[in-house]
N, CA and C atoms as an extended XYZ file, in Angstrom:
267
Properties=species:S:1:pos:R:3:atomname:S:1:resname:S:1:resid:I:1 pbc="F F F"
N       -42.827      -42.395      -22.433 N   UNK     1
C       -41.979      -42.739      -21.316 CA  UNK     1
C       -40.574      -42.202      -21.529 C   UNK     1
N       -40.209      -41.629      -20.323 N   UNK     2
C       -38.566      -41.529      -20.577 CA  UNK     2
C       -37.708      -42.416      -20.606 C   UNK     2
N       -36.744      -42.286      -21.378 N   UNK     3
C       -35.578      -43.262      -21.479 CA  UNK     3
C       -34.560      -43.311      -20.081 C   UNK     3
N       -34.067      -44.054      -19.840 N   UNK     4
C       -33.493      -44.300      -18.405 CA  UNK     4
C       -31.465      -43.897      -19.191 C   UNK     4
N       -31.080      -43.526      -18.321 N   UNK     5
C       -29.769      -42.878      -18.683 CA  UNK     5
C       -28.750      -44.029      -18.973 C   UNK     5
N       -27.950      -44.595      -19.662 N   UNK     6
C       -27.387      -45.937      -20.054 CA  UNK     6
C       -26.540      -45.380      -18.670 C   UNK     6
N       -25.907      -47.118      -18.182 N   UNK     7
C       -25.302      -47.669      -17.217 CA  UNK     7
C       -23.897      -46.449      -17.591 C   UNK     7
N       -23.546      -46.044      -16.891 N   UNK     8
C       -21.673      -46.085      -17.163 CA  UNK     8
C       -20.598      -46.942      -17.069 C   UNK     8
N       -20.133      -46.979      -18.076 N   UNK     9
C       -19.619      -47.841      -18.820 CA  UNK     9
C       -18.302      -48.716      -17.128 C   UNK     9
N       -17.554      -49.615      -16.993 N   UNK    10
C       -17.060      -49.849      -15.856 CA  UNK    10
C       -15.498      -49.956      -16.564 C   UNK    10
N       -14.725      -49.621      -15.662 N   UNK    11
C       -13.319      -49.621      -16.436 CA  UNK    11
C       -12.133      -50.093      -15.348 C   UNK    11
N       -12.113      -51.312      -15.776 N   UNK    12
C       -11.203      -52.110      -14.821 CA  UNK    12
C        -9.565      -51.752      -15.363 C   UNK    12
N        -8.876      -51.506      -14.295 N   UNK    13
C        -7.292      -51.054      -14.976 CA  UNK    13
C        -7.202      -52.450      -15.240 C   UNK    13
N        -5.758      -52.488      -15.959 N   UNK    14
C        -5.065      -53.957      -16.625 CA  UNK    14
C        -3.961      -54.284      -15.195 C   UNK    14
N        -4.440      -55.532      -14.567 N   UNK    15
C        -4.143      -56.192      -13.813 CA  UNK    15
C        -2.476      -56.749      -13.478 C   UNK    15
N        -2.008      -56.808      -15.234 N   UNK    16
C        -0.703      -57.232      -15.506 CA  UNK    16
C         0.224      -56.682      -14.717 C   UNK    16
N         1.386      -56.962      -13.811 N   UNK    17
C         2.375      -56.578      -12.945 CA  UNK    17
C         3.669      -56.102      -13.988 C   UNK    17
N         3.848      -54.599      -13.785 N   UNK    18
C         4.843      -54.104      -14.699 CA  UNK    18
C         6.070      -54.481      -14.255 C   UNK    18
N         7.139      -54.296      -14.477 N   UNK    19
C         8.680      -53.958      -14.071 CA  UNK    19
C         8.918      -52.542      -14.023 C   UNK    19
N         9.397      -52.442      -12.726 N   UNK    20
C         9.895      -51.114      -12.690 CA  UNK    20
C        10.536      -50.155      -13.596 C   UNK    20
N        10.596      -49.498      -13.488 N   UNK    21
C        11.412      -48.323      -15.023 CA  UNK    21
C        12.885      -49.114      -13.688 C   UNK    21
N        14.025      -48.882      -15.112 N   UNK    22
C        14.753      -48.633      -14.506 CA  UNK    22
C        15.430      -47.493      -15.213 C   UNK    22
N        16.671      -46.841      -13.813 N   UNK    23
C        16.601      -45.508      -14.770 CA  UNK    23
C        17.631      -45.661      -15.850 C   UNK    23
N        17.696      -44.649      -16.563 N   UNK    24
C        18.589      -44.785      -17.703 CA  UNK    24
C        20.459      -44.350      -16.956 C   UNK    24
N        20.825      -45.155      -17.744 N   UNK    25
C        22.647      -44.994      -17.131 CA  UNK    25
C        23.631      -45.449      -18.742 C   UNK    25
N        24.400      -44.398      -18.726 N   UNK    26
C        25.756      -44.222      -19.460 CA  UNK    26
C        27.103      -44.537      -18.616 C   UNK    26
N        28.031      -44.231      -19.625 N   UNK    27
C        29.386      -44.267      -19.057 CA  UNK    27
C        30.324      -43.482      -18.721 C   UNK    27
N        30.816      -43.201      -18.082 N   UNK    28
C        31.905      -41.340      -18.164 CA  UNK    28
C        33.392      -42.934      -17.725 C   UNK    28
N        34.464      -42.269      -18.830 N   UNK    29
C        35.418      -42.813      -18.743 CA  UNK    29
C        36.222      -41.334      -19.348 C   UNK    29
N        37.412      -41.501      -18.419 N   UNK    30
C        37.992      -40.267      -18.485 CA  UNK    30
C        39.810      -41.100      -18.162 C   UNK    30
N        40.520      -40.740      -18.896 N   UNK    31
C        41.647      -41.214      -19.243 CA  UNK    31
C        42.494      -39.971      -20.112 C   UNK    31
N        43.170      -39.479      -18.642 N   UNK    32
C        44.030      -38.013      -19.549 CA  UNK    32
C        45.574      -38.340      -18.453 C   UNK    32
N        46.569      -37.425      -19.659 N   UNK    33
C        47.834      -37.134      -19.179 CA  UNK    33
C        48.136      -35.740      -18.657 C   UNK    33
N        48.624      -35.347      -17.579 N   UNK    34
C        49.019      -35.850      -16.537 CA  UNK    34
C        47.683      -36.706      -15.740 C   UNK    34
N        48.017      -37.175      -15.045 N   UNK    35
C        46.687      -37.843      -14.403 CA  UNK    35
C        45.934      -36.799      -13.653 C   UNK    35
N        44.743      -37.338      -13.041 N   UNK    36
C        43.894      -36.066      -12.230 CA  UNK    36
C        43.375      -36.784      -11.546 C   UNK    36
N        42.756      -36.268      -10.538 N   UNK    37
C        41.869      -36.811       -9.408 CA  UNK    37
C        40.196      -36.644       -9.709 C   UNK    37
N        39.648      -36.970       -9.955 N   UNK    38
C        38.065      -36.599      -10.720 CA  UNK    38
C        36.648      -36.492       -9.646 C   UNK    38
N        35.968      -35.794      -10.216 N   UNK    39
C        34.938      -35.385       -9.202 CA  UNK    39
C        33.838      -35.296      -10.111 C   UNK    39
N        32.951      -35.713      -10.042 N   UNK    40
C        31.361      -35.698      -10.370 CA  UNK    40
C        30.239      -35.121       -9.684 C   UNK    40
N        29.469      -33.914      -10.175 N   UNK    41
C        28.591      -33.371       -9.198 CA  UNK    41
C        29.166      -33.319       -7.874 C   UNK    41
N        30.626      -32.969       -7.796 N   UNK    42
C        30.772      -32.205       -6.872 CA  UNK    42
C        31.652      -33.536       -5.357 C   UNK    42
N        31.149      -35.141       -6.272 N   UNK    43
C        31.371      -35.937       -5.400 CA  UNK    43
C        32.670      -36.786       -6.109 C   UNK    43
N        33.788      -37.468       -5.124 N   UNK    44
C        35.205      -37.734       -5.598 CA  UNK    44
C        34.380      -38.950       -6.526 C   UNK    44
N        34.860      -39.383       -7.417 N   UNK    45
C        35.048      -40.552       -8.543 CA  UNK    45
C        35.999      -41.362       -8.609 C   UNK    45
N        37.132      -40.866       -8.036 N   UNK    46
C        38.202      -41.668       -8.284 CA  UNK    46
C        39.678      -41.164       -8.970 C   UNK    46
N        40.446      -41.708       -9.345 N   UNK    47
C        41.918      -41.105       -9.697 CA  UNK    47
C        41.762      -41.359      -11.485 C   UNK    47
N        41.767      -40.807      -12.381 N   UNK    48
C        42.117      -41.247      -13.643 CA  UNK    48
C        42.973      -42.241      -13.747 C   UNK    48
N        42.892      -43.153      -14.990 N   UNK    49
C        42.198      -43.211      -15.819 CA  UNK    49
C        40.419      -44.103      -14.474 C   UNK    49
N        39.820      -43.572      -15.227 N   UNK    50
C        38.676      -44.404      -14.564 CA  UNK    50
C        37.310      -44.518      -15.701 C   UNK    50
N        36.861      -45.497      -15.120 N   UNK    51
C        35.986      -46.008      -16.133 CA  UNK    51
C        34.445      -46.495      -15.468 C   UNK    51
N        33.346      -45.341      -15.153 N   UNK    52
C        32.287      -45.704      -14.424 CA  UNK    52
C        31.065      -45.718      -15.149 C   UNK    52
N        30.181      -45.863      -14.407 N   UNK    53
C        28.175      -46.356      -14.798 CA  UNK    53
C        27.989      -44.175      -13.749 C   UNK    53
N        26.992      -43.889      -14.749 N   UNK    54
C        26.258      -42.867      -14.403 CA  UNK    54
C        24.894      -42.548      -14.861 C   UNK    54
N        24.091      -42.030      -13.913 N   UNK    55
C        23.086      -41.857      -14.787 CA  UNK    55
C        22.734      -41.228      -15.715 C   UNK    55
N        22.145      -41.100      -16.648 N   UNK    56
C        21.804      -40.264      -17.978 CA  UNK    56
C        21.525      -39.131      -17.829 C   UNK    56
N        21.958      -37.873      -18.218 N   UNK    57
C        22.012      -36.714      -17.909 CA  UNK    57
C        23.059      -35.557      -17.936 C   UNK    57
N        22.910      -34.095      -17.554 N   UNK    58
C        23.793      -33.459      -17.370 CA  UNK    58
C        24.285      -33.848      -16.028 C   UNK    58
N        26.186      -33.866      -16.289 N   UNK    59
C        26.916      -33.681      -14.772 CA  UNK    59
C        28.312      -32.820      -15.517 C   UNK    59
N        28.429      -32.371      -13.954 N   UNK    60
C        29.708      -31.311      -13.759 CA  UNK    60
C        30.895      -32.267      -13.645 C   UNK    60
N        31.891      -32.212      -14.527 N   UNK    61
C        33.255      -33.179      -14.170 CA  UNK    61
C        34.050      -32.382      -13.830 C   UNK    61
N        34.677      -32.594      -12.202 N   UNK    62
C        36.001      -31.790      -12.295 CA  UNK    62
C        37.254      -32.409      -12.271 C   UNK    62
N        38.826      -31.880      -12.811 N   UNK    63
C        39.781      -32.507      -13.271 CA  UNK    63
C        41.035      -31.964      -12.258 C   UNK    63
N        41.462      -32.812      -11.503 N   UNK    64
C        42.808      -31.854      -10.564 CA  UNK    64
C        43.533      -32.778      -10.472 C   UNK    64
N        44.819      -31.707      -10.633 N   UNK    65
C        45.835      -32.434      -10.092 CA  UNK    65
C        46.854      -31.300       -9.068 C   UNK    65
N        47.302      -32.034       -7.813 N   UNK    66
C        47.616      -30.889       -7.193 CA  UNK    66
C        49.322      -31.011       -7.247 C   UNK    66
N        49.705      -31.573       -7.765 N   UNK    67
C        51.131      -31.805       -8.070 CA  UNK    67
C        51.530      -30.480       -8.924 C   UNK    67
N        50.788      -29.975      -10.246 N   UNK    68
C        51.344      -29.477      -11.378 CA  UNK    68
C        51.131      -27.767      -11.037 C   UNK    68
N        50.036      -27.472       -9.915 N   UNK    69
C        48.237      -27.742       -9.890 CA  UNK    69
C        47.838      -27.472      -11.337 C   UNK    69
N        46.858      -27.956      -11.436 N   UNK    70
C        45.395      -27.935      -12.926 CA  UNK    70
C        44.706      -28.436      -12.302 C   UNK    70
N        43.648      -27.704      -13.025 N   UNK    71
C        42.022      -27.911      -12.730 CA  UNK    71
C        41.662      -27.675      -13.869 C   UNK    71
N        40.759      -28.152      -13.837 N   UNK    72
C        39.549      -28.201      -15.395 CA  UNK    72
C        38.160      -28.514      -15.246 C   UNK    72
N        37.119      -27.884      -15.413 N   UNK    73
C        35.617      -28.576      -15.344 CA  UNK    73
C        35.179      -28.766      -16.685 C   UNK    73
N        34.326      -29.650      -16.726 N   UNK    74
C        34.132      -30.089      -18.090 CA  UNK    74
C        32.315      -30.623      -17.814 C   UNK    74
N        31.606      -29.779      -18.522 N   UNK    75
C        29.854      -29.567      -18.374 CA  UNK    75
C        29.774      -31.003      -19.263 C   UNK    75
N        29.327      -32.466      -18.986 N   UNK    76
C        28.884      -32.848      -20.038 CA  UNK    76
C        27.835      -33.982      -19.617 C   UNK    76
N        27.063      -34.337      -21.112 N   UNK    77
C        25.663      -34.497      -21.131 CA  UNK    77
C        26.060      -36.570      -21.193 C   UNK    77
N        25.674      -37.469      -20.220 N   UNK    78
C        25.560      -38.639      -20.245 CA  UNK    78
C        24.743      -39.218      -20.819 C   UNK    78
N        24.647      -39.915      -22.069 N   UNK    79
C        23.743      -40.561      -22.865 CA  UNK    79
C        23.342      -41.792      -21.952 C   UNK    79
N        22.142      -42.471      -22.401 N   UNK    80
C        21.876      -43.928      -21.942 CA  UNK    80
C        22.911      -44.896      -22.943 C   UNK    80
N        22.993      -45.605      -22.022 N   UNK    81
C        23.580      -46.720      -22.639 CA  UNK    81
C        25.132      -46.154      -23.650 C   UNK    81
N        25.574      -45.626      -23.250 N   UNK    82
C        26.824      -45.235      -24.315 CA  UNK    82
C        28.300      -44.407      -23.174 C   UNK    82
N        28.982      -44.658      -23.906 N   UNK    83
C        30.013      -44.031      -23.050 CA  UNK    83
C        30.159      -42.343      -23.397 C   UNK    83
N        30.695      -41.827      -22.501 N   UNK    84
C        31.378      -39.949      -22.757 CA  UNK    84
C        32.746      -40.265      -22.119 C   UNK    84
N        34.046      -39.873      -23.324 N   UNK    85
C        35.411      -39.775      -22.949 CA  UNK    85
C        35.676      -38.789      -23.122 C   UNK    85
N        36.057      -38.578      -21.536 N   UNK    86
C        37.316      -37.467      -21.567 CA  UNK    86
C        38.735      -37.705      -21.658 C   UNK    86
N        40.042      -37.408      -22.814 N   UNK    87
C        40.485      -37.808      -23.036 CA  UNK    87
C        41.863      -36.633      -23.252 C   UNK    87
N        41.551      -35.199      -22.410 N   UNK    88
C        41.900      -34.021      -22.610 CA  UNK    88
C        41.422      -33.269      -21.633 C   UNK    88
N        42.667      -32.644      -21.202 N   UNK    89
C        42.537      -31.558      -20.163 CA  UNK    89
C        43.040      -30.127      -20.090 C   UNK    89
């Protein structure tokens, strides 16, 4: 007699209700002399000194002041959970 092919096996996912990821976020605090007007990816941030939540990642900082004029961009990488100071322009 032939053998009959075993059942396949049944595989129930795990029922348990996760928590969402949340995403990862650092700090960009930027505190320079003369003061500047600051821009992030391109979007205003606020007047120096300032002290914000961003998400983790590369962003473009830009630094102006139109009094002196200066400008400055500054490429930098946002850790989770930790601050990045700019403290120099």
């Amino acid at each position: 007699p032939r053998s009959q092919p075993a059942d396949p096996e049944l595989v129930v996912p795990d029922a348990t209700p996760t928590k969402p990821a949340r995403s990862a976020r650092g700090r960009l605090r930027v505190n320079v002399i003369p003061w500047a007007d600051v821009r992030v990816d391109g979007k205003p941030f606020g007047r120096a000194p300032v002290d914000r939540a961003l998400p983790a990642g590369r962003h473009e900082v830009e630094l102006y002041n139109p009094d002196i004029p200066r400008r400055a961009e500054h490429h930098v990488v946002i850790a989770a959970d930790r601050p990045f100071e700019i403290t120099h322009w």
